[in-house]
Amino acid sequence: QKEVEQNSGPLSVPEGAIASLNCTYSDRGSQSFFWYRQYSGKSPELIMFIYSNGDKEDGRFTAQLNKASQYVSLLIRDSQPSDSATYLCAALNDYKLSFGAGTTVTVRA
Amino acid sequence: NAGVTQTPKFQVLKTGQSMTLQCAQDMNHNSMYWYRQDPGMGLRLIYYSASEGTTDKGEVPNGYNVSRLNKREFSLRLESAAPSQTSVYFCASISLYSNQPQHFGDGTRLSIL
């Protein structure tokens, strides 16, 4: 079992809609969680990180963490065509940073 | 500019050849990582170094070795390259106590014939 699992894509949403991305992790010792965006042919770039239960908002992005359910999510509000990319979830456990396989999001104009 | 620098950006090797991928960061981060990325498989952790002087295996360490030369530099070596090691390799550094907690290098595209 992979340490980090993401909902399979691809995910297609209309412009202006909310894109919802989900991630689960297997190791309860994981302390911090990260969401990255990766454009084709580019390196991943950090969007948000979260380490406390609850919601964390940054602009159009909201990360949600539920440690009891071992679940992390990312909401993208008012989706734009520039949000079309692969989104990677990662979990940090005692310096070991593990990634999920990613979910590809396409925002339709 | 602050960040993570990887060299080379592209490399073609023959099966059995060896090479070292270089990575350097100038953000004074303690932890550094090597990943490989294959289509549809996300980033798989090869090795990581929590701090200078320590290294640990990740998910896919077989066929690789690493050296944390100092706080800035973390190299990845392929002793005897195999076609299965054809991939894009990313180096990253992290510090949770920094305003910019994580950076990735631009990647090395490695093909093994």
Short mmCIF file of N, CA and C in Angstrom, two decimals, chain A residues 2-3 32 34 36 38 41-44 46 49 88 92 94-102, chain B residues 31 33 35 37 40-45 48 50 58-59 90 94 96 101-102 104-106 109:
data_model
loop_
_atom_site.label_atom_id
_atom_site.label_comp_id
_atom_site.label_asym_id
_atom_site.label_seq_id
_atom_site.Cartn_x
_atom_site.Cartn_y
_atom_site.Cartn_z
N LYS A 2 0.59 2.15 -0.94
CA LYS A 2 1.32 3.41 -0.95
C LYS A 2 0.99 4.21 0.31
N GLU A 3 1.98 4.96 0.74
CA GLU A 3 1.78 5.75 1.95
C GLU A 3 0.81 6.88 1.74
N SER A 32 2.90 16.65 8.88
CA SER A 32 2.62 17.81 8.03
C SER A 32 2.25 17.32 6.64
N PHE A 34 1.29 18.55 2.45
CA PHE A 34 1.61 19.55 1.45
C PHE A 34 0.82 19.30 0.17
N TYR A 36 1.06 20.36 -3.90
CA TYR A 36 1.89 20.93 -4.95
C TYR A 36 1.10 20.99 -6.25
N GLN A 38 1.91 20.96 -10.38
CA GLN A 38 2.97 20.68 -11.35
C GLN A 38 2.41 20.82 -12.77
N GLY A 41 6.02 19.15 -17.73
CA GLY A 41 7.42 19.43 -18.04
C GLY A 41 8.13 20.33 -17.05
N LYS A 42 7.44 20.68 -15.98
CA LYS A 42 8.02 21.57 -14.97
C LYS A 42 8.18 20.84 -13.64
N SER A 43 8.87 21.48 -12.72
CA SER A 43 9.03 20.90 -11.40
C SER A 43 7.83 21.28 -10.51
N PRO A 44 7.57 20.50 -9.48
CA PRO A 44 6.44 20.82 -8.58
C PRO A 44 6.68 22.14 -7.85
N LEU A 46 5.14 24.42 -4.53
CA LEU A 46 4.33 24.31 -3.32
C LEU A 46 3.18 25.31 -3.36
N PHE A 49 0.74 24.22 2.76
CA PHE A 49 1.01 23.13 3.69
C PHE A 49 0.14 23.32 4.92
N LEU A 88 -0.29 17.35 -6.61
CA LEU A 88 0.35 16.29 -5.84
C LEU A 88 0.16 16.54 -4.36
N LEU A 92 4.57 14.32 5.40
CA LEU A 92 5.89 14.33 6.03
C LEU A 92 5.83 13.58 7.35
N ASP A 94 8.58 12.41 10.15
CA ASP A 94 9.94 12.33 10.65
C ASP A 94 10.98 12.54 9.55
N TYR A 95 10.82 13.59 8.80
CA TYR A 95 11.70 14.01 7.71
C TYR A 95 11.49 13.26 6.41
N LYS A 96 10.77 12.15 6.43
CA LYS A 96 10.50 11.41 5.19
C LYS A 96 9.28 12.02 4.52
N LEU A 97 9.46 12.54 3.30
CA LEU A 97 8.40 13.21 2.57
C LEU A 97 7.95 12.32 1.41
N SER A 98 6.71 11.81 1.52
CA SER A 98 6.19 10.87 0.53
C SER A 98 5.04 11.51 -0.25
N PHE A 99 4.99 11.19 -1.54
CA PHE A 99 4.01 11.79 -2.44
C PHE A 99 3.00 10.77 -2.94
N GLY A 100 1.81 11.28 -3.26
CA GLY A 100 0.84 10.48 -3.98
C GLY A 100 1.14 10.54 -5.47
N ALA A 101 0.33 9.82 -6.25
CA ALA A 101 0.56 9.73 -7.70
C ALA A 101 0.09 10.96 -8.45
N GLY A 102 -0.72 11.82 -7.78
CA GLY A 102 -1.17 13.05 -8.42
C GLY A 102 -2.54 12.92 -9.06
N SER B 31 17.11 19.65 5.38
CA SER B 31 16.73 18.38 4.78
C SER B 31 16.73 18.46 3.26
N TYR B 33 16.31 15.92 -0.52
CA TYR B 33 15.62 14.73 -1.03
C TYR B 33 15.95 14.50 -2.50
N TYR B 35 14.10 12.41 -5.73
CA TYR B 35 12.93 11.70 -6.23
C TYR B 35 13.13 11.34 -7.69
N GLN B 37 10.53 10.61 -11.11
CA GLN B 37 9.16 10.75 -11.56
C GLN B 37 8.98 10.05 -12.89
N GLY B 40 2.54 8.86 -14.68
CA GLY B 40 1.44 8.28 -13.92
C GLY B 40 1.79 7.78 -12.54
N MET B 41 3.03 8.01 -12.08
CA MET B 41 3.43 7.44 -10.78
C MET B 41 3.82 8.49 -9.76
N GLY B 42 3.57 9.73 -10.03
CA GLY B 42 3.90 10.76 -9.05
C GLY B 42 5.40 10.80 -8.79
N LEU B 43 5.77 11.25 -7.62
CA LEU B 43 7.17 11.33 -7.22
C LEU B 43 7.47 10.19 -6.26
N ARG B 44 8.47 9.42 -6.56
CA ARG B 44 8.86 8.33 -5.67
C ARG B 44 10.20 8.68 -5.03
N LEU B 45 10.23 8.54 -3.71
CA LEU B 45 11.40 8.94 -2.94
C LEU B 45 12.50 7.89 -3.07
N TYR B 48 16.79 10.28 1.16
CA TYR B 48 16.69 11.61 1.75
C TYR B 48 17.75 11.78 2.83
N ALA B 50 18.02 13.97 6.33
CA ALA B 50 17.35 14.85 7.29
C ALA B 50 18.24 16.02 7.68
N GLY B 58 14.58 5.72 0.81
CA GLY B 58 13.18 5.98 0.58
C GLY B 58 12.48 4.75 0.04
N GLU B 59 11.53 4.96 -0.86
CA GLU B 59 10.74 3.85 -1.42
C GLU B 59 11.51 3.01 -2.42
N PHE B 90 14.29 14.59 -9.57
CA PHE B 90 14.15 15.88 -8.91
C PHE B 90 14.85 15.84 -7.56
N ILE B 94 14.01 21.20 2.14
CA ILE B 94 12.88 21.58 2.97
C ILE B 94 13.34 22.13 4.31
N LEU B 96 10.76 23.47 7.52
CA LEU B 96 9.43 23.89 7.95
C LEU B 96 9.45 25.22 8.67
N PRO B 101 9.13 27.05 2.69
CA PRO B 101 9.53 25.78 3.29
C PRO B 101 10.07 24.74 2.35
N GLN B 102 9.76 24.88 1.09
CA GLN B 102 10.20 23.81 0.21
C GLN B 102 10.51 24.32 -1.19
N PHE B 104 11.95 22.78 -5.13
CA PHE B 104 12.42 21.73 -6.01
C PHE B 104 13.37 22.31 -7.05
N GLY B 105 14.34 21.49 -7.44
CA GLY B 105 15.15 21.85 -8.60
C GLY B 105 14.36 21.67 -9.88
N ASP B 106 14.97 22.03 -11.00
CA ASP B 106 14.28 21.95 -12.29
C ASP B 106 14.24 20.54 -12.87
N ARG B 109 16.64 15.12 -16.74
CA ARG B 109 16.02 14.10 -17.60
C ARG B 109 17.10 13.12 -18.03
#
